[in-house]
């Protein structure tokens, strides 16, 4: 679950860093890191919320 959740934020971080470097010659490191971290948390929460929970598992 972690490996699938980290892939998209890392790609976004690399692309946005390269884009900022090419267009502005100044990279907003903190902004990129915060956006990637928030994206990672949202994707991780979304994947966690979509996993089904077996309510009857402990009632044997």
PDB file of N, CA and C in Angstrom:
ATOM      1  N   UNK A   1       0.827  -1.190   0.000  1.00  0.00           N
ATOM      2  CA  UNK A   1       0.000   0.000   0.000  1.00  0.00           C
ATOM      3  C   UNK A   1       0.871   1.253   0.000  1.00  0.00           C
ATOM      4  N   UNK A   2       1.979   1.211   0.718  1.00  0.00           N
ATOM      5  CA  UNK A   2       2.854   2.372   0.795  1.00  0.00           C
ATOM      6  C   UNK A   2       3.506   2.668  -0.550  1.00  0.00           C
ATOM      7  N   UNK A   3       3.915   1.615  -1.239  1.00  0.00           N
ATOM      8  CA  UNK A   3       4.617   1.788  -2.508  1.00  0.00           C
ATOM      9  C   UNK A   3       3.718   2.434  -3.568  1.00  0.00           C
ATOM     10  N   UNK A   4       2.448   2.030  -3.618  1.00  0.00           N
ATOM     11  CA  UNK A   4       1.533   2.626  -4.582  1.00  0.00           C
ATOM     12  C   UNK A   4       1.161   4.055  -4.199  1.00  0.00           C
ATOM     13  N   UNK A   5       1.172   4.357  -2.908  1.00  0.00           N
ATOM     14  CA  UNK A   5       0.766   5.679  -2.449  1.00  0.00           C
ATOM     15  C   UNK A   5       1.856   6.723  -2.628  1.00  0.00           C
ATOM     16  N   UNK A   6       3.097   6.316  -2.652  1.00  0.00           N
ATOM     17  CA  UNK A   6       4.188   7.272  -2.724  1.00  0.00           C
ATOM     18  C   UNK A   6       4.579   7.595  -4.169  1.00  0.00           C
ATOM     19  N   UNK A   7       4.168   6.761  -5.109  1.00  0.00           N
ATOM     20  CA  UNK A   7       4.596   6.924  -6.497  1.00  0.00           C
ATOM     21  C   UNK A   7       4.130   8.251  -7.099  1.00  0.00           C
ATOM     22  N   UNK A   8       2.865   8.573  -7.036  1.00  0.00           N
ATOM     23  CA  UNK A   8       2.346   9.792  -7.653  1.00  0.00           C
ATOM     24  C   UNK A   8       2.901  11.065  -7.009  1.00  0.00           C
ATOM     25  N   UNK A   9       2.969  11.172  -5.669  1.00  0.00           N
ATOM     26  CA  UNK A   9       3.583  12.381  -5.093  1.00  0.00           C
ATOM     27  C   UNK A   9       5.055  12.558  -5.476  1.00  0.00           C
ATOM     28  N   UNK A  10       5.802  11.483  -5.596  1.00  0.00           N
ATOM     29  CA  UNK A  10       7.204  11.619  -6.010  1.00  0.00           C
ATOM     30  C   UNK A  10       7.327  12.096  -7.452  1.00  0.00           C
ATOM     31  N   UNK A  11       6.477  11.569  -8.324  1.00  0.00           N
ATOM     32  CA  UNK A  11       6.480  12.026  -9.709  1.00  0.00           C
ATOM     33  C   UNK A  11       6.102  13.500  -9.771  1.00  0.00           C
ATOM     34  N   UNK A  12       5.096  13.906  -9.003  1.00  0.00           N
ATOM     35  CA  UNK A  12       4.706  15.313  -8.964  1.00  0.00           C
ATOM     36  C   UNK A  12       5.859  16.175  -8.455  1.00  0.00           C
ATOM     37  N   UNK A  13       6.541  15.719  -7.416  1.00  0.00           N
ATOM     38  CA  UNK A  13       7.656  16.481  -6.858  1.00  0.00           C
ATOM     39  C   UNK A  13       8.767  16.676  -7.892  1.00  0.00           C
ATOM     40  N   UNK A  14       9.126  15.626  -8.592  1.00  0.00           N
ATOM     41  CA  UNK A  14      10.183  15.734  -9.592  1.00  0.00           C
ATOM     42  C   UNK A  14       9.782  16.652 -10.748  1.00  0.00           C
ATOM     43  N   UNK A  15       8.569  16.475 -11.241  1.00  0.00           N
ATOM     44  CA  UNK A  15       8.113  17.298 -12.373  1.00  0.00           C
ATOM     45  C   UNK A  15       7.983  18.759 -11.961  1.00  0.00           C
ATOM     46  N   UNK A  16       7.422  19.022 -10.796  1.00  0.00           N
ATOM     47  CA  UNK A  16       7.266  20.422 -10.377  1.00  0.00           C
ATOM     48  C   UNK A  16       8.611  21.073 -10.080  1.00  0.00           C
ATOM     49  N   UNK A  17       9.559  20.315  -9.540  1.00  0.00           N
ATOM     50  CA  UNK A  17      10.886  20.871  -9.281  1.00  0.00           C
ATOM     51  C   UNK A  17      11.592  21.223 -10.587  1.00  0.00           C
ATOM     52  N   UNK A  18      11.526  20.322 -11.551  1.00  0.00           N
ATOM     53  CA  UNK A  18      12.149  20.601 -12.848  1.00  0.00           C
ATOM     54  C   UNK A  18      11.448  21.770 -13.531  1.00  0.00           C
ATOM     55  N   UNK A  19      10.130  21.821 -13.440  1.00  0.00           N
ATOM     56  CA  UNK A  19       9.381  22.900 -14.072  1.00  0.00           C
ATOM     57  C   UNK A  19       9.730  24.257 -13.441  1.00  0.00           C
ATOM     58  N   UNK A  20       9.806  24.314 -12.121  1.00  0.00           N
ATOM     59  CA  UNK A  20      10.185  25.558 -11.447  1.00  0.00           C
ATOM     60  C   UNK A  20      11.609  25.965 -11.832  1.00  0.00           C
ATOM     61  N   UNK A  21      12.510  25.011 -11.939  1.00  0.00           N
ATOM     62  CA  UNK A  21      13.888  25.324 -12.288  1.00  0.00           C
ATOM     63  C   UNK A  21      13.994  25.867 -13.713  1.00  0.00           C
ATOM     64  N   UNK A  22      13.229  25.268 -14.643  1.00  0.00           N
ATOM     65  CA  UNK A  22      13.292  25.714 -16.034  1.00  0.00           C
ATOM     66  C   UNK A  22      12.620  27.066 -16.207  1.00  0.00           C
ATOM     67  N   UNK A  23      11.470  27.253 -15.599  1.00  0.00           N
ATOM     68  CA  UNK A  23      10.708  28.480 -15.853  1.00  0.00           C
ATOM     69  C   UNK A  23      11.167  29.665 -15.003  1.00  0.00           C
ATOM     70  N   UNK A  24      11.517  29.450 -13.735  1.00  0.00           N
ATOM     71  CA  UNK A  24      11.819  30.574 -12.839  1.00  0.00           C
ATOM     72  C   UNK A  24      13.271  30.648 -12.398  1.00  0.00           C
ATOM     73  N   UNK A  25      14.014  29.590 -12.574  1.00  0.00           N
ATOM     74  CA  UNK A  25      15.375  29.470 -12.038  1.00  0.00           C
ATOM     75  C   UNK A  25      15.403  29.551 -10.520  1.00  0.00           C
ATOM     76  N   UNK A  26      14.250  29.409  -9.918  1.00  0.00           N
ATOM     77  CA  UNK A  26      14.129  29.396  -8.457  1.00  0.00           C
ATOM     78  C   UNK A  26      13.133  28.306  -8.097  1.00  0.00           C
ATOM     79  N   UNK A  27      13.533  27.451  -7.168  1.00  0.00           N
ATOM     80  CA  UNK A  27      12.699  26.307  -6.810  1.00  0.00           C
ATOM     81  C   UNK A  27      12.072  26.552  -5.448  1.00  0.00           C
ATOM     82  N   UNK A  28      10.766  26.375  -5.361  1.00  0.00           N
ATOM     83  CA  UNK A  28      10.041  26.518  -4.091  1.00  0.00           C
ATOM     84  C   UNK A  28      10.047  25.158  -3.397  1.00  0.00           C
ATOM     85  N   UNK A  29      11.114  24.870  -2.671  1.00  0.00           N
ATOM     86  CA  UNK A  29      11.297  23.553  -2.061  1.00  0.00           C
ATOM     87  C   UNK A  29      10.227  23.250  -1.023  1.00  0.00           C
ATOM     88  N   UNK A  30       9.989  24.191  -0.127  1.00  0.00           N
ATOM     89  CA  UNK A  30       9.031  23.955   0.961  1.00  0.00           C
ATOM     90  C   UNK A  30       7.629  23.727   0.396  1.00  0.00           C
ATOM     91  N   UNK A  31       7.249  24.535  -0.570  1.00  0.00           N
ATOM     92  CA  UNK A  31       5.929  24.391  -1.185  1.00  0.00           C
ATOM     93  C   UNK A  31       5.779  23.025  -1.851  1.00  0.00           C
ATOM     94  N   UNK A  32       6.789  22.601  -2.592  1.00  0.00           N
ATOM     95  CA  UNK A  32       6.742  21.295  -3.258  1.00  0.00           C
ATOM     96  C   UNK A  32       6.679  20.155  -2.259  1.00  0.00           C
ATOM     97  N   UNK A  33       7.460  20.240  -1.205  1.00  0.00           N
ATOM     98  CA  UNK A  33       7.483  19.173  -0.200  1.00  0.00           C
ATOM     99  C   UNK A  33       6.149  19.091   0.538  1.00  0.00           C
ATOM    100  N   UNK A  34       5.579  20.237   0.900  1.00  0.00           N
ATOM    101  CA  UNK A  34       4.296  20.244   1.613  1.00  0.00           C
ATOM    102  C   UNK A  34       3.187  19.688   0.729  1.00  0.00           C
ATOM    103  N   UNK A  35       3.156  20.090  -0.536  1.00  0.00           N
ATOM    104  CA  UNK A  35       2.126  19.590  -1.453  1.00  0.00           C
ATOM    105  C   UNK A  35       2.267  18.078  -1.634  1.00  0.00           C
ATOM    106  N   UNK A  36       3.487  17.596  -1.775  1.00  0.00           N
ATOM    107  CA  UNK A  36       3.702  16.155  -1.939  1.00  0.00           C
ATOM    108  C   UNK A  36       3.309  15.384  -0.686  1.00  0.00           C
ATOM    109  N   UNK A  37       3.621  15.924   0.475  1.00  0.00           N
ATOM    110  CA  UNK A  37       3.256  15.259   1.721  1.00  0.00           C
ATOM    111  C   UNK A  37       1.742  15.199   1.893  1.00  0.00           C
ATOM    112  N   UNK A  38       1.053  16.279   1.574  1.00  0.00           N
ATOM    113  CA  UNK A  38      -0.412  16.298   1.667  1.00  0.00           C
ATOM    114  C   UNK A  38      -1.022  15.331   0.651  1.00  0.00           C
ATOM    115  N   UNK A  39      -0.460  15.290  -0.559  1.00  0.00           N
ATOM    116  CA  UNK A  39      -0.939  14.337  -1.562  1.00  0.00           C
ATOM    117  C   UNK A  39      -0.744  12.908  -1.075  1.00  0.00           C
ATOM    118  N   UNK A  40       0.405  12.630  -0.483  1.00  0.00           N
ATOM    119  CA  UNK A  40       0.680  11.293   0.038  1.00  0.00           C
ATOM    120  C   UNK A  40      -0.323  10.915   1.121  1.00  0.00           C
ATOM    121  N   UNK A  41      -0.600  11.832   2.052  1.00  0.00           N
ATOM    122  CA  UNK A  41      -1.556  11.542   3.119  1.00  0.00           C
ATOM    123  C   UNK A  41      -2.957  11.309   2.575  1.00  0.00           C
ATOM    124  N   UNK A  42      -3.360  12.107   1.596  1.00  0.00           N
ATOM    125  CA  UNK A  42      -4.694  11.946   1.020  1.00  0.00           C
ATOM    126  C   UNK A  42      -4.823  10.613   0.287  1.00  0.00           C
ATOM    127  N   UNK A  43      -3.809  10.239  -0.486  1.00  0.00           N
ATOM    128  CA  UNK A  43      -3.851   8.968  -1.208  1.00  0.00           C
ATOM    129  C   UNK A  43      -3.829   7.801  -0.230  1.00  0.00           C
ATOM    130  N   UNK A  44      -3.002   7.912   0.811  1.00  0.00           N
ATOM    131  CA  UNK A  44      -2.924   6.853   1.813  1.00  0.00           C
ATOM    132  C   UNK A  44      -4.266   6.698   2.540  1.00  0.00           C
ATOM    133  N   UNK A  45      -4.897   7.812   2.894  1.00  0.00           N
ATOM    134  CA  UNK A  45      -6.200   7.758   3.545  1.00  0.00           C
ATOM    135  C   UNK A  45      -7.249   7.172   2.612  1.00  0.00           C
ATOM    136  N   UNK A  46      -7.227   7.554   1.341  1.00  0.00           N
ATOM    137  CA  UNK A  46      -8.184   7.037   0.369  1.00  0.00           C
ATOM    138  C   UNK A  46      -8.044   5.523   0.211  1.00  0.00           C
ATOM    139  N   UNK A  47      -6.814   5.036   0.113  1.00  0.00           N
ATOM    140  CA  UNK A  47      -6.585   3.585  -0.007  1.00  0.00           C
ATOM    141  C   UNK A  47      -6.973   2.858   1.266  1.00  0.00           C
ATOM    142  N   UNK A  48      -6.710   3.460   2.408  1.00  0.00           N
ATOM    143  CA  UNK A  48      -7.084   2.851   3.687  1.00  0.00           C
ATOM    144  C   UNK A  48      -8.607   2.778   3.821  1.00  0.00           C
ATOM    145  N   UNK A  49      -9.309   3.832   3.368  1.00  0.00           N
ATOM    146  CA  UNK A  49     -10.767   3.864   3.472  1.00  0.00           C
ATOM    147  C   UNK A  49     -11.431   2.882   2.510  1.00  0.00           C
ATOM    148  N   UNK A  50     -10.770   2.547   1.428  1.00  0.00           N
ATOM    149  CA  UNK A  50     -11.362   1.632   0.454  1.00  0.00           C
ATOM    150  C   UNK A  50     -11.150   0.167   0.787  1.00  0.00           C
ATOM    151  N   UNK A  51     -10.302  -0.156   1.740  1.00  0.00           N
ATOM    152  CA  UNK A  51     -10.109  -1.560   2.090  1.00  0.00           C
ATOM    153  C   UNK A  51     -11.276  -2.019   2.953  1.00  0.00           C
ATOM    154  N   UNK A  52     -11.899  -3.127   2.595  1.00  0.00           N
ATOM    155  CA  UNK A  52     -13.048  -3.606   3.369  1.00  0.00           C
ATOM    156  C   UNK A  52     -12.593  -4.182   4.707  1.00  0.00           C
ATOM    157  N   UNK A  53     -13.438  -4.049   5.678  1.00  0.00           N
ATOM    158  CA  UNK A  53     -13.156  -4.579   7.004  1.00  0.00           C
ATOM    159  C   UNK A  53     -14.126  -5.705   7.279  1.00  0.00           C
ATOM    160  N   UNK A  54     -13.618  -6.825   7.725  1.00  0.00           N
ATOM    161  CA  UNK A  54     -14.443  -7.992   8.012  1.00  0.00           C
ATOM    162  C   UNK A  54     -14.924  -7.905   9.459  1.00  0.00           C
ATOM    163  N   UNK A  55     -16.169  -7.520   9.653  1.00  0.00           N
ATOM    164  CA  UNK A  55     -16.708  -7.309  11.003  1.00  0.00           C
ATOM    165  C   UNK A  55     -16.879  -8.626  11.758  1.00  0.00           C
ATOM    166  N   UNK A  56     -17.087  -9.710  11.059  1.00  0.00           N
ATOM    167  CA  UNK A  56     -17.348 -11.003  11.697  1.00  0.00           C
ATOM    168  C   UNK A  56     -16.061 -11.797  11.946  1.00  0.00           C
ATOM    169  N   UNK A  57     -14.917 -11.236  11.683  1.00  0.00           N
ATOM    170  CA  UNK A  57     -13.666 -11.972  11.771  1.00  0.00           C
ATOM    171  C   UNK A  57     -13.371 -12.429  13.204  1.00  0.00           C
ATOM    172  N   UNK A  58     -13.646 -11.645  14.202  1.00  0.00           N
ATOM    173  CA  UNK A  58     -13.329 -11.969  15.585  1.00  0.00           C
ATOM    174  C   UNK A  58     -14.475 -12.680  16.323  1.00  0.00           C
ATOM    175  N   UNK A  59     -15.599 -12.844  15.714  1.00  0.00           N
ATOM    176  CA  UNK A  59     -16.759 -13.468  16.360  1.00  0.00           C
ATOM    177  C   UNK A  59     -16.889 -14.946  15.987  1.00  0.00           C
ATOM    178  N   UNK A  60     -15.866 -15.736  16.263  1.00  0.00           N
ATOM    179  CA  UNK A  60     -15.944 -17.165  15.927  1.00  0.00           C
ATOM    180  C   UNK A  60     -16.247 -17.985  17.154  1.00  0.00           C
TER     181      UNK A  60
END
